[in-house]
Amino acid sequence: MVISFIRTIILYIFVVLALRLMGKRQIGELQPSELVVAIMISDLATVPVADIAIPLLSGIMPIITLVILEVIISFINLKSEKFRNIFTGKPTYLIKNGVLQEEEMRKLRYNIEDLLSELRLKDVTDISTVYTAILETNGELSIVLKSENSPVKLKDINIKTPQEKIPLILISDGIVRNNHLEETSKDIRWLKKELKKRGITNLKDVFILSYSDDGQIFLQTKERKK
């Protein structure tokens, strides 16, 4: 029992590291070759976990081989367009110049309902407003709206605004993020002072505190302190 527990932990850590080496893509953004490798790694990892008679190395070596193979293929993909087209395919126009590409949709076995569903996920309810729709190699749909239906941008009406930045999390679940605190050029004394203004004396009572570039503070205490 203990051996199975330890083997499971070792393989879990190893598989996580192996997938980290492959990159940071989300599951829905994996290329076909990456998805195959991810599935095979998960299957290979379960073999030595299910049967402790199988040496742990017998499960680790095939995983290492797959990761190395995937890294090599990714490198070749960067250097060779032909290889990339064969291995990952090409993006396909489903709508081009406002016209549905029936032949391409037929080849991909992609029906109108599938297209409408994907458009709705992109907040597009009227297909007539779409100028271009491209099915990417990872299955994602990229769209470009017709110019008259595109949302107005501030630069289109000559309005200049300062660049918006992501607020920095200074406290997360009671823990001070010192690296973010340094980025704001503040210190712990300033932080405690701001909390004291809001009636909070203990950092551990804070669930989240963020600080935006314009000096705005968002604060929420933990449930038991509300």
Short mmCIF file of C-alpha atoms in Angstrom, two decimals:
data_model
loop_
_atom_site.label_atom_id
_atom_site.label_comp_id
_atom_site.label_asym_id
_atom_site.label_seq_id
_atom_site.Cartn_x
_atom_site.Cartn_y
_atom_site.Cartn_z
CA MET A 1 0.00 0.00 0.00
CA VAL A 2 2.77 2.42 0.97
CA ILE A 3 4.77 1.47 -2.13
CA SER A 4 1.78 2.21 -4.39
CA PHE A 5 1.28 5.55 -2.65
CA ILE A 6 4.93 6.57 -3.13
CA ARG A 7 5.01 5.36 -6.77
CA THR A 8 1.86 7.36 -7.54
CA ILE A 9 3.36 10.55 -6.09
CA ILE A 10 6.62 10.07 -8.01
CA LEU A 11 4.81 9.46 -11.31
CA TYR A 12 2.44 12.37 -10.71
CA ILE A 13 5.35 14.79 -10.19
CA PHE A 14 7.18 13.33 -13.18
CA VAL A 15 4.17 13.62 -15.52
CA VAL A 16 3.51 17.23 -14.43
CA LEU A 17 7.16 18.11 -15.14
CA ALA A 18 6.98 16.31 -18.50
CA LEU A 19 3.91 18.29 -19.55
CA ARG A 20 5.56 21.51 -18.34
CA LEU A 21 8.48 20.79 -20.68
CA MET A 22 6.01 20.52 -23.55
CA GLY A 23 4.80 24.08 -23.00
CA LYS A 24 1.99 26.09 -21.42
CA ARG A 25 -0.85 25.45 -23.85
CA GLN A 26 -4.31 24.76 -22.47
CA ILE A 27 -5.98 21.47 -23.40
CA GLY A 28 -8.24 23.20 -25.94
CA GLU A 29 -5.21 24.77 -27.64
CA LEU A 30 -3.13 21.60 -28.10
CA GLN A 31 -2.00 20.68 -31.58
CA PRO A 32 -2.89 17.11 -32.70
CA SER A 33 0.62 15.76 -31.98
CA GLU A 34 0.64 17.39 -28.52
CA LEU A 35 -2.77 15.97 -27.67
CA VAL A 36 -1.65 12.46 -28.70
CA VAL A 37 1.46 12.74 -26.53
CA ALA A 38 -0.57 13.99 -23.56
CA ILE A 39 -3.01 11.06 -23.86
CA MET A 40 -0.20 8.51 -24.24
CA ILE A 41 1.68 9.92 -21.24
CA SER A 42 -1.42 9.61 -19.05
CA ASP A 43 -1.91 5.99 -20.16
CA LEU A 44 1.74 5.05 -19.68
CA ALA A 45 1.78 6.56 -16.19
CA THR A 46 -1.13 4.40 -15.02
CA VAL A 47 0.62 1.11 -15.87
CA PRO A 48 3.27 1.09 -13.09
CA VAL A 49 0.74 2.62 -10.69
CA ALA A 50 -1.76 -0.19 -11.22
CA ASP A 51 0.83 -2.97 -11.07
CA ILE A 52 3.65 -2.58 -8.54
CA ALA A 53 5.37 -5.64 -10.05
CA ILE A 54 6.29 -3.45 -13.04
CA PRO A 55 9.50 -1.48 -12.40
CA LEU A 56 8.93 2.25 -12.04
CA LEU A 57 11.57 2.88 -14.69
CA SER A 58 9.47 0.95 -17.20
CA GLY A 59 6.82 3.65 -16.96
CA ILE A 60 9.21 6.59 -16.82
CA MET A 61 11.40 5.72 -19.84
CA PRO A 62 8.55 5.71 -22.43
CA ILE A 63 7.35 9.07 -21.04
CA ILE A 64 10.85 10.53 -21.39
CA THR A 65 10.98 9.20 -24.96
CA LEU A 66 7.65 10.82 -25.85
CA VAL A 67 8.65 14.17 -24.35
CA ILE A 68 11.96 14.17 -26.23
CA LEU A 69 10.13 13.22 -29.44
CA GLU A 70 7.62 16.04 -28.95
CA VAL A 71 10.38 18.60 -28.30
CA ILE A 72 12.19 17.48 -31.47
CA ILE A 73 8.99 17.65 -33.53
CA SER A 74 8.21 21.12 -32.14
CA PHE A 75 11.69 22.29 -33.13
CA ILE A 76 11.30 20.90 -36.66
CA ASN A 77 7.88 22.58 -36.90
CA LEU A 78 9.57 25.92 -36.22
CA LYS A 79 12.08 25.39 -39.03
CA SER A 80 10.03 23.63 -41.74
CA GLU A 81 6.68 24.89 -43.05
CA LYS A 82 6.11 21.71 -45.09
CA PHE A 83 6.64 19.51 -42.06
CA ARG A 84 4.38 21.77 -40.00
CA ASN A 85 1.60 21.55 -42.59
CA ILE A 86 1.83 17.74 -42.65
CA PHE A 87 1.99 17.30 -38.89
CA THR A 88 -0.34 20.02 -37.63
CA GLY A 89 -2.35 20.89 -40.73
CA LYS A 90 -3.30 24.31 -42.11
CA PRO A 91 -5.83 26.90 -40.94
CA THR A 92 -9.01 26.64 -43.04
CA TYR A 93 -11.37 29.40 -44.17
CA LEU A 94 -14.98 28.66 -43.22
CA ILE A 95 -16.11 32.17 -44.17
CA LYS A 96 -14.10 34.19 -46.69
CA ASN A 97 -15.01 37.71 -47.78
CA GLY A 98 -18.39 37.21 -46.13
CA VAL A 99 -19.13 34.00 -48.10
CA LEU A 100 -19.49 30.56 -46.52
CA GLN A 101 -16.97 28.06 -47.92
CA GLU A 102 -19.22 25.05 -48.48
CA GLU A 103 -16.55 22.79 -49.96
CA GLU A 104 -14.12 23.36 -47.08
CA MET A 105 -16.86 22.81 -44.51
CA ARG A 106 -17.80 19.56 -46.24
CA LYS A 107 -14.20 18.35 -46.19
CA LEU A 108 -13.95 19.09 -42.48
CA ARG A 109 -17.41 17.62 -41.78
CA TYR A 110 -18.23 20.98 -40.18
CA ASN A 111 -21.92 21.82 -40.42
CA ILE A 112 -23.77 25.12 -40.12
CA GLU A 113 -24.89 24.41 -36.56
CA ASP A 114 -21.29 23.82 -35.47
CA LEU A 115 -20.29 27.15 -37.02
CA LEU A 116 -23.18 29.05 -35.45
CA SER A 117 -22.39 27.53 -32.06
CA GLU A 118 -18.75 28.64 -32.27
CA LEU A 119 -19.80 32.12 -33.39
CA ARG A 120 -22.13 32.45 -30.41
CA LEU A 121 -19.21 31.57 -28.12
CA LYS A 122 -17.45 34.56 -29.69
CA ASP A 123 -20.50 36.75 -28.89
CA VAL A 124 -21.53 36.85 -32.57
CA THR A 125 -25.22 36.08 -33.06
CA ASP A 126 -25.58 37.19 -36.69
CA ILE A 127 -23.51 35.28 -39.24
CA SER A 128 -24.06 38.03 -41.81
CA THR A 129 -21.81 40.34 -39.76
CA VAL A 130 -18.79 38.04 -40.20
CA TYR A 131 -16.26 38.87 -42.92
CA THR A 132 -13.75 36.10 -42.17
CA ALA A 133 -13.88 32.96 -40.06
CA ILE A 134 -10.83 30.70 -39.89
CA LEU A 135 -10.70 27.30 -38.22
CA GLU A 136 -7.23 27.13 -36.67
CA THR A 137 -5.17 23.95 -36.44
CA ASN A 138 -5.98 23.62 -32.72
CA GLY A 139 -9.74 23.70 -33.39
CA GLU A 140 -10.26 27.31 -32.31
CA LEU A 141 -12.33 29.61 -34.54
CA SER A 142 -10.84 33.03 -35.34
CA ILE A 143 -13.21 35.66 -36.71
CA VAL A 144 -13.01 39.10 -38.27
CA LEU A 145 -16.21 41.15 -38.39
CA LYS A 146 -17.21 43.30 -41.34
CA SER A 147 -15.90 46.82 -40.86
CA GLU A 148 -19.35 48.33 -40.32
CA ASN A 149 -20.01 45.81 -37.55
CA SER A 150 -16.67 46.14 -35.77
CA PRO A 151 -16.77 47.73 -32.30
CA VAL A 152 -15.61 51.35 -32.22
CA LYS A 153 -12.12 51.83 -30.80
CA LEU A 154 -11.02 54.94 -28.96
CA LYS A 155 -8.28 55.63 -31.52
CA ASP A 156 -10.94 55.66 -34.26
CA ILE A 157 -12.47 58.78 -32.70
CA ASN A 158 -9.10 60.31 -31.74
CA ILE A 159 -9.42 59.81 -28.00
CA LYS A 160 -6.15 59.14 -26.21
CA THR A 161 -6.20 57.27 -22.93
CA PRO A 162 -3.39 56.12 -20.64
CA GLN A 163 -2.39 52.48 -21.01
CA GLU A 164 -4.40 50.31 -18.64
CA LYS A 165 -2.34 47.94 -16.52
CA ILE A 166 -3.28 44.83 -14.61
CA PRO A 167 -3.80 45.52 -10.89
CA LEU A 168 -1.19 43.88 -8.68
CA ILE A 169 -2.26 41.42 -5.99
CA LEU A 170 -0.61 42.56 -2.76
CA ILE A 171 -2.33 40.10 -0.41
CA SER A 172 -3.68 36.71 -1.45
CA ASP A 173 -5.49 34.61 1.17
CA GLY A 174 -3.67 36.30 4.02
CA ILE A 175 -0.21 36.07 2.42
CA VAL A 176 1.64 39.22 1.35
CA ARG A 177 3.02 39.11 -2.21
CA ASN A 178 6.30 40.89 -1.56
CA ASN A 179 7.38 40.90 -5.22
CA HIS A 180 4.21 42.79 -6.18
CA LEU A 181 4.59 45.11 -3.21
CA GLU A 182 8.06 46.05 -4.45
CA GLU A 183 6.67 46.80 -7.93
CA THR A 184 4.34 49.40 -6.43
CA SER A 185 7.27 51.04 -4.61
CA LYS A 186 5.38 50.53 -1.35
CA ASP A 187 6.41 48.72 1.82
CA ILE A 188 4.77 46.61 4.49
CA ARG A 189 4.27 49.63 6.75
CA TRP A 190 2.23 51.37 4.04
CA LEU A 191 0.21 48.19 3.57
CA LYS A 192 -0.57 47.83 7.26
CA LYS A 193 -1.49 51.50 7.43
CA GLU A 194 -4.00 51.10 4.57
CA LEU A 195 -5.50 48.09 6.29
CA LYS A 196 -5.77 49.94 9.59
CA LYS A 197 -7.72 52.71 7.82
CA ARG A 198 -10.25 50.03 6.91
CA GLY A 199 -10.43 48.58 10.40
CA ILE A 200 -8.21 45.55 9.75
CA THR A 201 -5.31 44.82 12.08
CA ASN A 202 -4.38 41.29 11.00
CA LEU A 203 -3.08 40.53 7.50
CA LYS A 204 -4.42 36.97 7.81
CA ASP A 205 -7.98 38.34 7.77
CA VAL A 206 -7.58 39.59 4.18
CA PHE A 207 -8.72 37.29 1.39
CA ILE A 208 -7.55 39.56 -1.43
CA LEU A 209 -6.12 43.05 -1.76
CA SER A 210 -5.16 44.47 -5.14
CA TYR A 211 -3.57 47.79 -6.05
CA SER A 212 -4.10 49.40 -9.45
CA ASP A 213 -1.82 51.84 -11.25
CA ASP A 214 -4.12 54.78 -10.46
CA GLY A 215 -3.92 54.09 -6.72
CA GLN A 216 -7.25 52.29 -6.38
CA ILE A 217 -7.39 49.51 -3.78
CA PHE A 218 -9.74 46.55 -3.98
CA LEU A 219 -10.13 44.72 -0.68
CA GLN A 220 -12.15 41.72 0.42
CA THR A 221 -11.86 40.05 3.81
CA LYS A 222 -12.29 36.37 4.51
CA GLU A 223 -15.83 35.06 4.99
CA ARG A 224 -15.53 34.59 8.75
CA LYS A 225 -14.56 38.25 9.14
CA LYS A 226 -17.36 39.76 7.04
#
